[in-house]
Coordinates of C-alpha atoms and ligand atoms in Angstrom, one line a residue:
M1 CA 45.6 113.6 78.2
N2 CA 49.0 113.8 76.6
N3 CA 50.4 115.4 79.7
I4 CA 49.0 112.6 81.9
K5 CA 50.6 110.0 79.6
K6 CA 53.9 111.8 79.8
I7 CA 53.7 111.9 83.6
I8 CA 52.9 108.1 83.7
I9 CA 55.8 107.3 81.4
A10 CA 58.2 109.5 83.5
L11 CA 57.0 107.8 86.7
A12 CA 57.4 104.3 85.1
M13 CA 60.9 105.2 84.0
C14 CA 61.8 106.5 87.5
F15 CA 60.5 103.2 88.9
I16 CA 62.6 101.2 86.4
V17 CA 65.8 103.2 87.2
A18 CA 65.2 102.9 90.9
S19 CA 64.7 99.1 90.5
I20 CA 68.0 98.8 88.6
L21 CA 69.8 100.8 91.2
K22 CA 68.3 98.7 94.0
V23 CA 69.5 95.5 92.3
G24 CA 72.9 97.1 92.0
I25 CA 73.0 98.0 95.6
S26 CA 71.8 94.6 96.7
R27 CA 74.7 93.0 94.9
V28 CA 77.1 94.5 97.5
T29 CA 75.0 94.1 100.6
Y30 CA 75.0 91.3 103.1
S31 CA 72.2 89.3 104.7
K32 CA 72.0 87.2 107.8
T33 CA 71.8 84.1 105.7
G34 CA 75.0 84.7 103.8
Y35 CA 77.0 86.9 101.6
K36 CA 75.5 88.1 98.4
G37 CA 78.3 90.1 96.8
E38 CA 81.7 89.4 95.5
L39 CA 83.9 89.7 98.7
P40 CA 83.2 87.7 101.8
K41 CA 82.6 89.8 104.9
V42 CA 85.0 89.4 107.8
G43 CA 84.9 91.0 111.2
A44 CA 88.1 92.1 113.1
T45 CA 88.9 93.8 116.4
I46 CA 92.1 95.5 117.7
Y47 CA 92.3 95.6 121.5
K48 CA 92.9 99.4 121.2
Y49 CA 93.9 101.5 118.3
D50 CA 96.0 103.7 120.6
D51 CA 98.8 101.1 120.7
E52 CA 101.6 101.9 118.3
F53 CA 102.7 98.3 117.6
M54 CA 99.1 97.3 116.9
S55 CA 98.6 100.1 114.5
Y56 CA 101.3 98.5 112.3
I57 CA 99.5 95.2 112.4
R58 CA 96.2 96.9 111.5
N59 CA 97.8 98.7 108.6
S60 CA 99.2 95.5 107.3
M61 CA 95.8 93.8 107.6
E62 CA 94.0 96.6 105.9
N63 CA 96.4 96.7 103.0
D64 CA 96.3 92.9 102.6
A65 CA 92.6 92.6 102.8
Y66 CA 92.1 95.0 100.0
G67 CA 90.2 93.3 97.1
R68 CA 90.1 90.0 98.9
I69 CA 87.6 90.4 101.8
A70 CA 85.3 93.1 103.1
L71 CA 87.0 93.8 106.4
N72 CA 85.0 95.3 109.2
M73 CA 87.7 96.6 111.6
N74 CA 86.8 97.6 115.2
D75 CA 88.6 99.5 118.0
S76 CA 87.8 97.7 121.2
Q77 CA 89.1 100.7 123.2
N78 CA 90.8 98.4 125.8
D79 CA 87.4 97.3 127.1
Q80 CA 86.5 93.6 127.0
D81 CA 82.8 94.2 127.3
T82 CA 82.9 96.6 124.3
Q83 CA 84.8 93.9 122.3
L84 CA 82.2 91.2 123.1
K85 CA 79.4 93.5 121.9
Q86 CA 81.4 94.2 118.7
V87 CA 81.6 90.4 118.2
D88 CA 77.8 90.1 118.6
E89 CA 77.3 92.9 116.1
M90 CA 79.6 91.5 113.5
I91 CA 78.0 88.1 113.8
S92 CA 74.5 89.7 113.4
K93 CA 75.8 91.5 110.3
G94 CA 76.6 88.2 108.7
V95 CA 80.4 88.0 108.8
R96 CA 81.9 84.7 107.5
A97 CA 84.9 84.7 109.9
L98 CA 86.4 86.6 112.8
A99 CA 89.9 87.9 113.5
I100 CA 90.2 88.9 117.2
N101 CA 92.9 90.7 119.1
L102 CA 91.6 90.1 122.6
V103 CA 91.6 92.9 125.2
D104 CA 92.0 90.3 128.0
P105 CA 93.7 87.0 126.9
K106 CA 91.4 85.2 129.3
A107 CA 88.3 86.2 127.3
A108 CA 89.1 83.8 124.5
K109 CA 86.5 81.4 126.0
S110 CA 83.7 84.0 125.7
V111 CA 84.6 84.7 122.1
I112 CA 84.7 81.0 121.2
V113 CA 81.2 80.5 122.8
K114 CA 79.8 83.1 120.4
A115 CA 81.8 81.9 117.3
K116 CA 80.7 78.3 118.0
A117 CA 77.1 79.2 118.3
A118 CA 77.2 80.9 114.9
N119 CA 79.5 78.1 113.5
L120 CA 82.1 80.7 112.6
P121 CA 85.9 80.3 112.3
V122 CA 88.0 82.6 114.6
I123 CA 91.6 83.6 114.2
F124 CA 93.0 85.1 117.4
F125 CA 96.1 87.3 117.0
N126 CA 98.8 89.0 119.1
K127 CA 97.4 88.0 122.5
E128 CA 97.7 84.2 122.7
P129 CA 94.8 82.4 124.4
D130 CA 95.5 79.4 126.7
A131 CA 96.2 76.2 124.6
S132 CA 93.3 74.4 126.3
V133 CA 90.8 77.1 125.2
L134 CA 92.2 77.2 121.7
N135 CA 92.0 73.4 121.5
S136 CA 88.4 73.4 122.7
Y137 CA 87.2 74.6 119.2
G138 CA 88.2 73.1 115.9
K139 CA 87.7 76.3 114.1
A140 CA 90.0 78.5 116.3
W141 CA 93.6 79.4 115.4
F142 CA 96.3 81.8 116.6
V143 CA 98.6 84.0 114.6
G144 CA 101.5 85.7 116.4
T145 CA 104.9 84.9 117.7
D146 CA 106.6 82.7 120.3
S147 CA 106.7 85.0 123.3
K148 CA 109.5 83.0 124.9
E149 CA 111.7 83.5 121.8
S150 CA 111.6 87.3 122.2
G151 CA 112.8 87.1 125.8
I152 CA 115.6 84.7 125.0
L153 CA 116.8 86.9 122.1
Q154 CA 116.6 90.0 124.2
G155 CA 118.6 88.3 127.0
K156 CA 121.3 87.1 124.6
M157 CA 121.6 90.6 123.1
I158 CA 122.0 92.1 126.6
V159 CA 124.7 89.6 127.4
D160 CA 126.7 90.3 124.2
L161 CA 126.3 94.1 124.6
W162 CA 127.3 94.0 128.3
N163 CA 130.3 91.8 127.7
E164 CA 131.5 94.2 125.0
N165 CA 130.9 97.4 127.0
K166 CA 131.1 96.6 130.7
N167 CA 134.2 98.7 131.2
K168 CA 132.2 101.7 130.4
W169 CA 128.7 100.6 131.5
D170 CA 129.5 99.0 134.9
K171 CA 129.7 102.5 136.5
N172 CA 130.5 101.5 140.1
K173 CA 132.8 98.7 139.0
D174 CA 131.2 96.1 141.2
G175 CA 131.0 93.6 138.4
K176 CA 127.2 93.5 138.6
L177 CA 124.7 94.6 136.0
S178 CA 122.3 96.8 137.8
Y179 CA 119.1 97.2 135.9
V180 CA 115.5 98.5 135.9
L181 CA 112.8 96.5 134.1
L182 CA 109.8 98.0 132.4
K183 CA 107.1 95.4 132.0
G184 CA 104.1 95.3 129.7
E185 CA 100.5 94.5 130.7
P186 CA 100.3 92.0 133.6
G187 CA 98.9 88.6 132.4
H188 CA 99.9 89.4 128.8
P189 CA 101.8 86.3 127.6
D190 CA 104.4 88.5 125.8
A191 CA 105.1 90.6 128.9
E192 CA 105.4 87.6 131.3
A193 CA 107.6 85.6 129.0
R194 CA 109.9 88.5 128.0
S195 CA 110.6 89.5 131.6
K196 CA 111.3 85.9 132.6
Y197 CA 113.4 84.6 129.7
A198 CA 115.5 87.8 129.2
L199 CA 116.7 87.5 132.8
D200 CA 117.1 83.7 132.6
E201 CA 119.6 84.2 129.7
I202 CA 121.6 86.9 131.5
N203 CA 121.8 84.6 134.6
K204 CA 122.7 81.6 132.4
A205 CA 125.6 83.6 130.9
G206 CA 127.1 83.9 134.4
I207 CA 126.5 87.7 134.8
T208 CA 125.6 88.8 138.3
V209 CA 122.6 91.1 138.3
E210 CA 121.1 93.5 140.7
E211 CA 117.4 94.4 140.1
L212 CA 117.0 98.0 141.3
A213 CA 113.3 98.1 140.2
A214 CA 110.7 96.3 138.1
S215 CA 107.3 97.6 137.3
T216 CA 104.6 97.6 134.7
A217 CA 104.1 100.6 132.4
M218 CA 101.3 98.9 130.5
W219 CA 103.2 99.0 127.1
D220 CA 102.8 102.8 127.3
A221 CA 105.4 105.5 126.7
A222 CA 104.1 108.2 129.1
K223 CA 103.7 105.7 131.9
A224 CA 107.3 104.4 131.2
K225 CA 108.6 108.0 131.3
D226 CA 107.0 108.6 134.7
K227 CA 108.5 105.4 136.1
M228 CA 111.9 106.3 134.8
D229 CA 111.7 109.8 136.2
G230 CA 111.0 108.3 139.6
W231 CA 113.8 105.7 139.3
I232 CA 116.4 108.3 138.2
S233 CA 115.7 110.5 141.2
K234 CA 115.7 107.4 143.5
F235 CA 118.8 105.5 142.2
N236 CA 120.7 108.4 140.6
N237 CA 123.9 107.0 139.0
R238 CA 123.2 103.4 140.0
I239 CA 121.1 102.5 137.0
E240 CA 123.4 100.6 134.5
F241 CA 120.8 99.1 132.1
V242 CA 117.1 99.7 131.1
I243 CA 115.4 96.5 130.0
S244 CA 112.0 97.1 128.4
N245 CA 109.3 94.6 127.3
N246 CA 108.6 96.8 124.2
D247 CA 110.0 99.7 122.3
V248 CA 107.3 102.2 123.1
M249 CA 108.2 102.0 126.8
A250 CA 111.9 102.0 126.0
L251 CA 111.3 105.3 124.1
G252 CA 109.5 106.7 127.1
A253 CA 112.5 105.8 129.3
L254 CA 114.9 107.3 126.8
D255 CA 113.0 110.5 126.9
S256 CA 113.4 110.6 130.7
L257 CA 117.1 109.7 130.5
E258 CA 117.8 112.3 127.9
K259 CA 116.1 115.1 129.9
A260 CA 118.1 114.1 133.0
G261 CA 121.4 114.2 131.0
Y262 CA 122.0 110.4 131.0
L263 CA 122.7 110.0 127.3
S264 CA 126.0 111.9 127.4
E265 CA 129.2 109.8 126.7
E266 CA 130.3 109.4 130.4
K267 CA 126.9 109.0 131.9
F268 CA 125.4 106.8 129.2
V269 CA 122.7 104.3 130.2
P270 CA 122.0 101.5 127.6
V271 CA 118.3 100.9 126.8
V272 CA 116.9 97.9 125.0
G273 CA 113.3 97.2 123.8
I274 CA 111.3 94.8 121.6
D275 CA 109.3 95.4 118.3
A276 CA 111.8 97.4 116.1
I277 CA 109.2 100.1 115.3
P278 CA 110.6 102.9 113.2
D279 CA 110.8 105.4 116.1
A280 CA 113.1 102.9 117.9
T281 CA 115.3 102.0 114.9
K282 CA 115.9 105.8 114.4
K283 CA 117.3 105.9 118.0
I284 CA 119.4 102.9 117.4
K285 CA 120.8 104.5 114.3
A286 CA 121.6 107.6 116.2
G287 CA 123.2 105.6 119.0
T288 CA 120.9 106.6 121.8
M289 CA 119.2 103.2 122.1
V290 CA 121.4 100.1 121.9
G291 CA 119.1 97.3 120.5
T292 CA 115.7 95.8 120.0
I293 CA 114.1 92.6 118.8
L294 CA 112.1 92.7 115.5
N295 CA 108.4 91.8 116.1
D296 CA 107.3 91.5 112.5
A297 CA 104.0 93.3 112.4
N298 CA 103.8 93.3 108.6
N299 CA 104.1 89.5 108.2
Q300 CA 101.7 88.9 111.2
G301 CA 99.1 91.1 109.5
K302 CA 99.6 89.2 106.2
A303 CA 99.2 85.8 107.9
I304 CA 96.1 86.9 109.7
I305 CA 94.4 88.0 106.4
D306 CA 95.6 84.9 104.6
L307 CA 94.1 82.7 107.2
V308 CA 90.9 84.6 107.8
T309 CA 90.3 84.8 104.0
N310 CA 90.7 81.1 103.6
A311 CA 88.4 80.5 106.6
A312 CA 85.8 82.8 105.2
N313 CA 85.9 81.0 101.9
G314 CA 85.5 77.6 103.6
K315 CA 89.0 76.6 102.5
N316 CA 91.8 74.9 104.4
I317 CA 93.3 77.6 106.7
I318 CA 96.7 77.7 105.0
N319 CA 95.6 76.9 101.5
G320 CA 97.8 78.6 98.9
T321 CA 100.1 80.1 101.5
S322 CA 103.6 79.3 102.7
W323 CA 102.9 79.8 106.4
K324 CA 104.1 77.0 108.6
I325 CA 101.4 75.8 110.9
T326 CA 102.2 73.9 114.2
N327 CA 99.9 71.6 116.1
N328 CA 97.3 72.5 113.4
K329 CA 96.6 75.7 115.4
Y330 CA 99.6 78.2 115.4
I331 CA 101.3 80.4 112.9
R332 CA 104.3 81.9 114.7
I333 CA 106.4 84.6 112.9
P334 CA 110.0 84.5 114.0
Y335 CA 111.7 87.4 116.0
V336 CA 115.1 88.9 114.9
T337 CA 117.7 90.5 117.0
I338 CA 118.4 94.1 115.8
I339 CA 121.4 96.3 116.6
K340 CA 123.0 99.1 114.7
D341 CA 124.9 96.7 112.4
N342 CA 121.7 95.1 110.9
I343 CA 119.3 97.9 111.3
D344 CA 118.3 97.6 107.6
I345 CA 116.4 94.4 108.4
A346 CA 114.1 96.3 110.7
E347 CA 113.8 99.2 108.3
Q348 CA 112.8 96.8 105.6
A349 CA 110.3 95.0 107.7
Y350 CA 108.4 98.2 108.7
K351 CA 108.6 99.9 105.2
Ligands
BGC401 C1 104.0 94.2 121.5 C2 103.7 95.5 122.3 C3 102.2 95.7 122.2 C4 101.4 94.4 122.6 C5 99.9 94.6 122.5 C6 103.2 93.1 122.0 O1 103.5 91.9 121.2 O2 105.4 94.0 121.6 O3 104.3 96.6 121.8 O4 101.8 96.8 123.0 O5 101.9 93.3 121.9 O6 99.2 93.4 122.8

């Protein structure tokens, strides 16, 4: 009898302990009807993890989210359908807000349809949706940059560098700047604006140009290296400038030029990019790359988390922050021209 009593008491204690644990666990779980724990749940996507610049934005977001929101980060693997499924999943898990780096900028509409149906705020970042689409939903915002600004700054930088060095860099002395252009993904607002406005600035400065070749390398180093290998064998000594829509492609081109002996004093071909990622600033310091434009990943990540945290808590989107909002929709982080002389600005930004 005694033993039976002991067993009953032991079972009762197990039951009590299990109940306490269960209550504990439920304090940090989420339900469809809303959040039950201390941190609001937020869903985010990166168009692909395998993009160096985006990995800096992701790191900044993850660091900044710590202790403020429960961030569910997803790799959309460069596939829009995958991303839309991830959005559905996040919504069904009870997120309070979404932060979306689109795969295809045109898919903003489909994301908004889903967010609207669940009455969820959505912050798009890095790939800017069309203004009409963003304006179609009161709870949609964009965090990024002004794409046009990066093109203008890159163009001005090329003008200054060319004017200072044309005695050396205009190899055939025809007075023309003969360039090859490495473009980002077609249809990406940054790629389109950078290509257009960089060249507009060079033309505006009265420099005659010759476009030897222009092609997309999809923001990718290996693709850029392949293109550059082909252009070097086709144009030989005629290439006088490499203009790249981002640093990763500039580094791919640099690799190709280096292997073909084009970084020596007399054959030197200047290369410029955009982003100011650490691998590029190292090259600028070493003198093999001549300049870039800082695309401030750290501050973009911080702004995304500030906005999405406010959104998830039902507060005004810029509540308690110092971000400047335009048209009630856009937070745009400024670009900065980076050459060897002010490289510390880029190093500081990517610390
Ligand atoms: C960056 C690129 C990056 C792209 C991804 C651009 O703003 O400059 O390096 O690949 O965003 O969308």
